[in-house]
């Protein structure tokens, strides 16, 4: 039995999550569900990044104290993830006491080892990113430095601080990036490595004076300072794996850690995170899985750009979580930004979920009931369909194991398209005893349903129940001659959506 530890970024709960956050979270959830189907010991972590200036200001704006504000927002996040059927094992908050403890211990340890020293900082800061920008990284608009991601003016910061000696880890980080294959897709590893080769790895500020930023973990090495929010946030991945609180569990989980992130936070999850882990004598995560941006009306979808598509909208338009989830995974693209349109999403839903899958399920169900009173016993499958099932499973596993969910779905859809052609060609409704045809079709549907279940868990469960089976493991997707189906219902899984 394998192990699989998967995480999403912990999102800033300054506002509700939107389609961009759902994109990452549904992907991580689908991967977690896939690994549970394989029988792996799976742990799926998501949560909220609650400290720092951005949240301090959001709370002020809402007229609330920061803790009450993040308490309310964390509950909201959980409700959204419930609506999208996100099966996380823990929802971590950086205000959780066990996490604050990990941050203090890690900071103490690094300080003790001489990796943290006092200094002075002067530079430009983006509060939306919670990040310092150096010259060449920011864009200049009318003579003023702007954040290239949020297109907002940067703030000038000049203060005493503590630095983390990241420069010590330059050779190490380059080695991990260039030799160890820990970043997927590889293009992102090359991108970070070439930036380091160009500019060097510089020490980073990891504390802010308490009078400037009061909302955060108090630095254990100096009570007048607050630990920098990114240093705090990255450590959540260790807290989730019981770093220090349960060493056995940590030893088991950490070597299988997979971090799913958007490319906006690539630097933190590679250069900074790999250095921090090394300073603690820990291995880097097994994989950092990076995806590009969802683009709406030409810009990265986000609150600052004002082009957010809400999760409510997706759920409503695509008739619940499965429709929304499927669409997100069908357009999922690690390597390239995705500019989508409503027509594009509608047509994926209609042609793949409603027609290719839903309509086939309905037809097969109706025929089994009409022609065979719902009892379809096993026998030899149509050999070409049997082969197609086997091929689809092999392709599906290969793609899923390599994080290519879009291609995995494509393989399943191809199988379902063949099944549709088969039913049209063999015309089981005209046959006296269409047992062989319907059995072959039910085997195909069952197999496709198991493979789709990580992405559309509700519909998959509904169909499995309707045809009298259960979704328990990926092994059960293999075609066999000796099953017996009791078709109780012919559900309409996905209602088509009209125009407008
Ligand atoms: O960065 N396209 O939180 P955040 C694709 N708290 N993905 C998108 C997206 C878009 N248009 N918009 C958002 C933070 N995302 C930190 C993380 S982790 C230790 C700390 C997704 O609320 C994507 O996963 O700004 C991106 O990386 C993340 O939301 C940023 O979320
Ligand atoms: Mg952001």
GROMACS .gro file of N, CA and C in nm, residues 243-369:
model
  381
  243UNK      N    1   0.456   1.716   1.228
  243UNK     CA    2   0.597   1.741   1.257
  243UNK      C    3   0.612   1.767   1.405
  244UNK      N    4   0.698   1.700   1.470
  244UNK     CA    5   0.728   1.715   1.613
  244UNK      C    6   0.621   1.660   1.707
  245UNK      N    7   0.492   1.666   1.670
  245UNK     CA    8   0.392   1.615   1.763
  245UNK      C    9   0.378   1.463   1.752
  246UNK      N   10   0.406   1.408   1.632
  246UNK     CA   11   0.395   1.263   1.614
  246UNK      C   12   0.501   1.218   1.511
  247UNK      N   13   0.625   1.199   1.558
  247UNK     CA   14   0.737   1.171   1.467
  247UNK      C   15   0.714   1.049   1.377
  248UNK      N   16   0.647   0.948   1.427
  248UNK     CA   17   0.622   0.830   1.342
  248UNK      C   18   0.534   0.865   1.223
  249UNK      N   19   0.427   0.936   1.255
  249UNK     CA   20   0.336   0.974   1.148
  249UNK      C   21   0.410   1.066   1.049
  250UNK      N   22   0.489   1.158   1.101
  250UNK     CA   23   0.563   1.249   1.015
  250UNK      C   24   0.658   1.172   0.922
  251UNK      N   25   0.729   1.076   0.976
  251UNK     CA   26   0.820   0.994   0.894
  251UNK      C   27   0.746   0.921   0.783
  252UNK      N   28   0.624   0.879   0.816
  252UNK     CA   29   0.544   0.806   0.717
  252UNK      C   30   0.495   0.897   0.606
  253UNK      N   31   0.445   1.016   0.646
  253UNK     CA   32   0.378   1.101   0.548
  253UNK      C   33   0.472   1.190   0.467
  254UNK      N   34   0.571   1.248   0.533
  254UNK     CA   35   0.647   1.354   0.465
  254UNK      C   36   0.710   1.310   0.332
  255UNK      N   37   0.766   1.189   0.322
  255UNK     CA   38   0.826   1.151   0.193
  255UNK      C   39   0.726   1.146   0.078
  256UNK      N   40   0.596   1.148   0.107
  256UNK     CA   41   0.497   1.143  -0.002
  256UNK      C   42   0.426   1.277  -0.021
  257UNK      N   43   0.486   1.386   0.029
  257UNK     CA   44   0.419   1.516   0.023
  257UNK      C   45   0.410   1.572  -0.120
  258UNK      N   46   0.289   1.611  -0.159
  258UNK     CA   47   0.264   1.675  -0.289
  258UNK      C   48   0.197   1.809  -0.262
  259UNK      N   49   0.262   1.918  -0.303
  259UNK     CA   50   0.200   2.049  -0.286
  259UNK      C   51   0.143   2.096  -0.419
  260UNK      N   52   0.014   2.121  -0.424
  260UNK     CA   53  -0.047   2.177  -0.546
  260UNK      C   54  -0.054   2.328  -0.527
  261UNK      N   55  -0.003   2.402  -0.625
  261UNK     CA   56  -0.002   2.550  -0.614
  261UNK      C   57  -0.023   2.615  -0.751
  262UNK      N   58  -0.062   2.742  -0.748
  262UNK     CA   59  -0.062   2.822  -0.870
  262UNK      C   60   0.076   2.881  -0.892
  263UNK      N   61   0.106   2.921  -1.014
  263UNK     CA   62   0.242   2.967  -1.045
  263UNK      C   63   0.276   3.100  -0.979
  264UNK      N   64   0.176   3.171  -0.927
  264UNK     CA   65   0.203   3.297  -0.856
  264UNK      C   66   0.286   3.276  -0.729
  265UNK      N   67   0.281   3.156  -0.672
  265UNK     CA   68   0.351   3.133  -0.546
  265UNK      C   69   0.461   3.027  -0.561
  266UNK      N   70   0.510   3.017  -0.684
  266UNK     CA   71   0.615   2.921  -0.717
  266UNK      C   72   0.745   2.949  -0.642
  267UNK      N   73   0.787   3.074  -0.637
  267UNK     CA   74   0.914   3.111  -0.573
  267UNK      C   75   0.914   3.068  -0.425
  268UNK      N   76   0.804   3.099  -0.358
  268UNK     CA   77   0.796   3.063  -0.216
  268UNK      C   78   0.801   2.911  -0.195
  269UNK      N   79   0.735   2.838  -0.287
  269UNK     CA   80   0.727   2.692  -0.269
  269UNK      C   81   0.848   2.617  -0.320
  270UNK      N   82   0.942   2.689  -0.380
  270UNK     CA   83   1.065   2.621  -0.425
  270UNK      C   84   1.184   2.685  -0.351
  271UNK      N   85   1.231   2.800  -0.401
  271UNK     CA   86   1.351   2.862  -0.342
  271UNK      C   87   1.339   2.876  -0.190
  272UNK      N   88   1.232   2.938  -0.145
  272UNK     CA   89   1.219   2.967  -0.001
  272UNK      C   90   1.192   2.839   0.079
  273UNK      N   91   1.098   2.760   0.031
  273UNK     CA   92   1.056   2.640   0.107
  273UNK      C   93   1.168   2.535   0.114
  274UNK      N   94   1.233   2.511   0.002
  274UNK     CA   95   1.341   2.412   0.001
  274UNK      C   96   1.453   2.455   0.097
  275UNK      N   97   1.480   2.587   0.101
  275UNK     CA   98   1.585   2.637   0.192
  275UNK      C   99   1.542   2.621   0.338
  276UNK      N  100   1.418   2.656   0.367
  276UNK     CA  101   1.370   2.642   0.505
  276UNK      C  102   1.378   2.497   0.551
  277UNK      N  103   1.336   2.407   0.463
  277UNK     CA  104   1.338   2.265   0.500
  277UNK      C  105   1.481   2.218   0.525
  278UNK      N  106   1.569   2.263   0.438
  278UNK     CA  107   1.709   2.224   0.453
  278UNK      C  108   1.766   2.275   0.585
  279UNK      N  109   1.727   2.397   0.621
  279UNK     CA  110   1.774   2.455   0.747
  279UNK      C  111   1.723   2.375   0.867
  280UNK      N  112   1.615   2.301   0.846
  280UNK     CA  113   1.561   2.216   0.952
  280UNK      C  114   1.604   2.070   0.934
  281UNK      N  115   1.693   2.046   0.838
  281UNK     CA  116   1.739   1.910   0.810
  281UNK      C  117   1.630   1.818   0.755
  282UNK      N  118   1.538   1.876   0.680
  282UNK     CA  119   1.430   1.795   0.624
  282UNK      C  120   1.440   1.791   0.472
  283UNK      N  121   1.389   1.683   0.414
  283UNK     CA  122   1.388   1.670   0.268
  283UNK      C  123   1.286   1.764   0.206
  284UNK      N  124   1.308   1.800   0.079
  284UNK     CA  125   1.204   1.876   0.010
  284UNK      C  126   1.082   1.787  -0.014
  285UNK      N  127   0.967   1.848  -0.045
  285UNK     CA  128   0.849   1.765  -0.075
  285UNK      C  129   0.876   1.678  -0.196
  286UNK      N  130   0.801   1.568  -0.207
  286UNK     CA  131   0.820   1.480  -0.322
  286UNK      C  132   0.792   1.553  -0.453
  287UNK      N  133   0.682   1.628  -0.457
  287UNK     CA  134   0.649   1.705  -0.577
  287UNK      C  135   0.582   1.836  -0.542
  288UNK      N  136   0.622   1.938  -0.615
  288UNK     CA  137   0.544   2.061  -0.616
  288UNK      C  138   0.473   2.061  -0.752
  289UNK      N  139   0.341   2.051  -0.749
  289UNK     CA  140   0.263   2.045  -0.873
  289UNK      C  141   0.207   2.184  -0.898
  290UNK      N  142   0.254   2.243  -1.009
  290UNK     CA  143   0.222   2.383  -1.035
  290UNK      C  144   0.123   2.393  -1.149
  291UNK      N  145   0.029   2.485  -1.137
  291UNK     CA  146  -0.057   2.510  -1.253
  291UNK      C  147  -0.055   2.659  -1.287
  292UNK      N  148  -0.090   2.687  -1.413
  292UNK     CA  149  -0.092   2.826  -1.459
  292UNK      C  150  -0.226   2.890  -1.419
  293UNK      N  151  -0.254   3.008  -1.472
  293UNK     CA  152  -0.369   3.087  -1.427
  293UNK      C  153  -0.495   3.063  -1.509
  294UNK      N  154  -0.607   3.084  -1.444
  294UNK     CA  155  -0.734   3.100  -1.514
  294UNK      C  156  -0.745   3.247  -1.551
  295UNK      N  157  -0.771   3.271  -1.677
  295UNK     CA  158  -0.777   3.408  -1.729
  295UNK      C  159  -0.921   3.440  -1.764
  296UNK      N  160  -0.967   3.554  -1.721
  296UNK     CA  161  -1.102   3.597  -1.758
  296UNK      C  162  -1.094   3.738  -1.814
  297UNK      N  163  -1.152   3.759  -1.929
  297UNK     CA  164  -1.146   3.887  -1.998
  297UNK      C  165  -1.003   3.942  -2.002
  298UNK      N  166  -0.911   3.853  -2.038
  298UNK     CA  167  -0.773   3.896  -2.063
  298UNK      C  168  -0.683   3.906  -1.941
  299UNK      N  169  -0.739   3.898  -1.820
  299UNK     CA  170  -0.656   3.914  -1.700
  299UNK      C  171  -0.667   3.793  -1.609
  300UNK      N  172  -0.564   3.770  -1.528
  300UNK     CA  173  -0.569   3.666  -1.427
  300UNK      C  174  -0.691   3.690  -1.340
  301UNK      N  175  -0.772   3.586  -1.325
  301UNK     CA  176  -0.891   3.603  -1.242
  301UNK      C  177  -0.850   3.632  -1.099
  302UNK      N  178  -0.909   3.734  -1.043
  302UNK     CA  179  -0.876   3.767  -0.905
  302UNK      C  180  -0.959   3.883  -0.856
  303UNK      N  181  -0.959   3.901  -0.728
  303UNK     CA  182  -1.039   4.006  -0.668
  303UNK      C  183  -0.991   4.144  -0.713
  304UNK      N  184  -0.858   4.158  -0.720
  304UNK     CA  185  -0.804   4.290  -0.758
  304UNK      C  186  -0.844   4.327  -0.900
  305UNK      N  187  -0.847   4.228  -0.990
  305UNK     CA  188  -0.883   4.258  -1.129
  305UNK      C  189  -1.034   4.275  -1.144
  306UNK      N  190  -1.109   4.232  -1.047
  306UNK     CA  191  -1.255   4.247  -1.053
  306UNK      C  192  -1.321   4.158  -1.158
  307UNK      N  193  -1.260   4.046  -1.189
  307UNK     CA  194  -1.316   3.958  -1.293
  307UNK      C  195  -1.342   3.818  -1.239
  308UNK      N  196  -1.382   3.813  -1.114
  308UNK     CA  197  -1.400   3.685  -1.048
  308UNK      C  198  -1.528   3.615  -1.093
  309UNK      N  199  -1.519   3.485  -1.118
  309UNK     CA  200  -1.639   3.402  -1.137
  309UNK      C  201  -1.661   3.332  -1.004
  310UNK      N  202  -1.781   3.343  -0.949
  310UNK     CA  203  -1.803   3.290  -0.814
  310UNK      C  204  -1.830   3.140  -0.818
  311UNK      N  205  -1.808   3.079  -0.704
  311UNK     CA  206  -1.837   2.937  -0.691
  311UNK      C  207  -1.989   2.914  -0.697
  312UNK      N  208  -2.065   3.004  -0.638
  312UNK     CA  209  -2.212   2.993  -0.646
  312UNK      C  210  -2.258   2.986  -0.792
  313UNK      N  211  -2.200   3.073  -0.874
  313UNK     CA  212  -2.239   3.076  -1.014
  313UNK      C  213  -2.212   2.940  -1.081
  314UNK      N  214  -2.095   2.886  -1.058
  314UNK     CA  215  -2.060   2.757  -1.121
  314UNK      C  216  -2.156   2.647  -1.075
  315UNK      N  217  -2.185   2.648  -0.946
  315UNK     CA  218  -2.273   2.543  -0.891
  315UNK      C  219  -2.413   2.554  -0.949
  316UNK      N  220  -2.455   2.677  -0.967
  316UNK     CA  221  -2.590   2.697  -1.017
  316UNK      C  222  -2.599   2.664  -1.167
  317UNK      N  223  -2.504   2.716  -1.241
  317UNK     CA  224  -2.512   2.696  -1.386
  317UNK      C  225  -2.491   2.550  -1.425
  318UNK      N  226  -2.400   2.482  -1.354
  318UNK     CA  227  -2.369   2.344  -1.392
  318UNK      C  228  -2.433   2.242  -1.299
  319UNK      N  229  -2.547   2.283  -1.241
  319UNK     CA  230  -2.634   2.192  -1.167
  319UNK      C  231  -2.564   2.116  -1.056
  320UNK      N  232  -2.487   2.188  -0.977
  320UNK     CA  233  -2.429   2.125  -0.858
  320UNK      C  234  -2.280   2.097  -0.871
  321UNK      N  235  -2.227   2.029  -0.771
  321UNK     CA  236  -2.083   2.018  -0.761
  321UNK      C  237  -2.020   1.938  -0.875
  322UNK      N  238  -2.082   1.829  -0.917
  322UNK     CA  239  -2.019   1.747  -1.019
  322UNK      C  240  -1.995   1.823  -1.149
  323UNK      N  241  -2.095   1.897  -1.193
  323UNK     CA  242  -2.082   1.974  -1.317
  323UNK      C  243  -1.968   2.074  -1.304
  324UNK      N  244  -1.966   2.146  -1.192
  324UNK     CA  245  -1.862   2.247  -1.170
  324UNK      C  246  -1.724   2.181  -1.164
  325UNK      N  247  -1.715   2.072  -1.092
  325UNK     CA  248  -1.587   2.004  -1.076
  325UNK      C  249  -1.535   1.951  -1.210
  326UNK      N  250  -1.626   1.889  -1.286
  326UNK     CA  251  -1.583   1.831  -1.412
  326UNK      C  252  -1.528   1.938  -1.506
  327UNK      N  253  -1.600   2.048  -1.514
  327UNK     CA  254  -1.555   2.156  -1.601
  327UNK      C  255  -1.417   2.207  -1.560
  328UNK      N  256  -1.400   2.228  -1.431
  328UNK     CA  257  -1.270   2.278  -1.384
  328UNK      C  258  -1.157   2.181  -1.421
  329UNK      N  259  -1.182   2.053  -1.406
  329UNK     CA  260  -1.075   1.956  -1.436
  329UNK      C  261  -1.055   1.938  -1.585
  330UNK      N  262  -1.160   1.958  -1.664
  330UNK     CA  263  -1.145   1.944  -1.808
  330UNK      C  264  -1.062   2.055  -1.868
  331UNK      N  265  -1.065   2.173  -1.803
  331UNK     CA  266  -0.985   2.283  -1.856
  331UNK      C  267  -0.853   2.296  -1.781
  332UNK      N  268  -0.829   2.209  -1.684
  332UNK     CA  269  -0.710   2.220  -1.599
  332UNK      C  270  -0.583   2.213  -1.683
  333UNK      N  271  -0.497   2.310  -1.665
  333UNK     CA  272  -0.374   2.312  -1.745
  333UNK      C  273  -0.255   2.356  -1.661
  334UNK      N  274  -0.164   2.261  -1.630
  334UNK     CA  275  -0.046   2.296  -1.551
  334UNK      C  276   0.044   2.395  -1.624
  335UNK      N  277   0.063   2.374  -1.752
  335UNK     CA  278   0.167   2.448  -1.824
  335UNK      C  279   0.125   2.585  -1.873
  336UNK      N  280  -0.003   2.599  -1.912
  336UNK     CA  281  -0.043   2.723  -1.980
  336UNK      C  282  -0.164   2.787  -1.916
  337UNK      N  283  -0.168   2.920  -1.924
  337UNK     CA  284  -0.286   2.992  -1.878
  337UNK      C  285  -0.407   2.950  -1.961
  338UNK      N  286  -0.521   2.948  -1.898
  338UNK     CA  287  -0.643   2.906  -1.967
  338UNK      C  288  -0.739   3.023  -1.971
  339UNK      N  289  -0.771   3.067  -2.091
  339UNK     CA  290  -0.873   3.170  -2.107
  339UNK      C  291  -1.000   3.099  -2.148
  340UNK      N  292  -1.101   3.107  -2.063
  340UNK     CA  293  -1.223   3.031  -2.092
  340UNK      C  294  -1.336   3.126  -2.125
  341UNK      N  295  -1.438   3.070  -2.189
  341UNK     CA  296  -1.559   3.147  -2.213
  341UNK      C  297  -1.677   3.063  -2.165
  342UNK      N  298  -1.787   3.127  -2.143
  342UNK     CA  299  -1.904   3.052  -2.097
  342UNK      C  300  -1.947   2.948  -2.200
  343UNK      N  301  -1.941   2.983  -2.327
  343UNK     CA  302  -1.979   2.888  -2.432
  343UNK      C  303  -1.895   2.761  -2.425
  344UNK      N  304  -1.765   2.783  -2.400
  344UNK     CA  305  -1.673   2.670  -2.393
  344UNK      C  306  -1.711   2.578  -2.276
  345UNK      N  307  -1.738   2.636  -2.162
  345UNK     CA  308  -1.772   2.556  -2.044
  345UNK      C  309  -1.907   2.486  -2.064
  346UNK      N  310  -2.004   2.561  -2.119
  346UNK     CA  311  -2.136   2.502  -2.145
  346UNK      C  312  -2.124   2.382  -2.237
  347UNK      N  313  -2.041   2.397  -2.340
  347UNK     CA  314  -2.038   2.288  -2.438
  347UNK      C  315  -1.964   2.166  -2.383
  348UNK      N  316  -1.866   2.184  -2.295
  348UNK     CA  317  -1.804   2.069  -2.228
  348UNK      C  318  -1.910   1.996  -2.145
  349UNK      N  319  -1.985   2.074  -2.069
  349UNK     CA  320  -2.088   2.014  -1.983
  349UNK      C  321  -2.191   1.938  -2.069
  350UNK      N  322  -2.243   2.005  -2.169
  350UNK     CA  323  -2.350   1.944  -2.249
  350UNK      C  324  -2.301   1.823  -2.328
  351UNK      N  325  -2.187   1.839  -2.395
  351UNK     CA  326  -2.151   1.729  -2.485
  351UNK      C  327  -2.090   1.611  -2.409
  352UNK      N  328  -2.011   1.639  -2.304
  352UNK     CA  329  -1.945   1.526  -2.237
  352UNK      C  330  -2.029   1.470  -2.122
  353UNK      N  331  -2.072   1.557  -2.031
  353UNK     CA  332  -2.145   1.502  -1.916
  353UNK      C  333  -2.289   1.466  -1.953
  354UNK      N  334  -2.360   1.559  -2.017
  354UNK     CA  335  -2.501   1.531  -2.044
  354UNK      C  336  -2.516   1.427  -2.156
  355UNK      N  337  -2.448   1.448  -2.269
  355UNK     CA  338  -2.469   1.356  -2.384
  355UNK      C  339  -2.387   1.228  -2.372
  356UNK      N  340  -2.257   1.240  -2.375
  356UNK     CA  341  -2.173   1.121  -2.387
  356UNK      C  342  -2.187   1.027  -2.267
  357UNK      N  343  -2.186   1.083  -2.146
  357UNK     CA  344  -2.195   0.998  -2.026
  357UNK      C  345  -2.341   0.981  -1.981
  358UNK      N  346  -2.406   1.093  -1.950
  358UNK     CA  347  -2.540   1.087  -1.890
  358UNK      C  348  -2.641   1.017  -1.980
  359UNK      N  349  -2.638   1.051  -2.106
  359UNK     CA  350  -2.736   0.994  -2.198
  359UNK      C  351  -2.714   0.844  -2.219
  360UNK      N  352  -2.588   0.805  -2.224
  360UNK     CA  353  -2.558   0.661  -2.236
  360UNK      C  354  -2.609   0.586  -2.112
  361UNK      N  355  -2.582   0.641  -1.997
  361UNK     CA  356  -2.626   0.577  -1.872
  361UNK      C  357  -2.778   0.561  -1.871
  362UNK      N  358  -2.845   0.666  -1.912
  362UNK     CA  359  -2.992   0.663  -1.914
  362UNK      C  360  -3.043   0.557  -2.014
  363UNK      N  361  -2.987   0.556  -2.133
  363UNK     CA  362  -3.034   0.462  -2.236
  363UNK      C  363  -3.012   0.318  -2.191
  364UNK      N  364  -2.893   0.291  -2.139
  364UNK     CA  365  -2.862   0.154  -2.098
  364UNK      C  366  -2.955   0.112  -1.984
  365UNK      N  367  -2.977   0.202  -1.891
  365UNK     CA  368  -3.066   0.172  -1.779
  365UNK      C  369  -3.208   0.141  -1.825
  366UNK      N  370  -3.259   0.226  -1.912
  366UNK     CA  371  -3.396   0.208  -1.962
  366UNK      C  372  -3.408   0.075  -2.037
  367UNK      N  373  -3.310   0.046  -2.121
  367UNK     CA  374  -3.314  -0.079  -2.199
  367UNK      C  375  -3.306  -0.202  -2.108
  368UNK      N  376  -3.221  -0.195  -2.008
  368UNK     CA  377  -3.207  -0.309  -1.917
  368UNK      C  378  -3.340  -0.336  -1.845
  369UNK      N  379  -3.408  -0.228  -1.810
  369UNK     CA  380  -3.536  -0.247  -1.741
  369UNK      C  381  -3.644  -0.297  -1.836
   0.00000   0.00000   0.00000
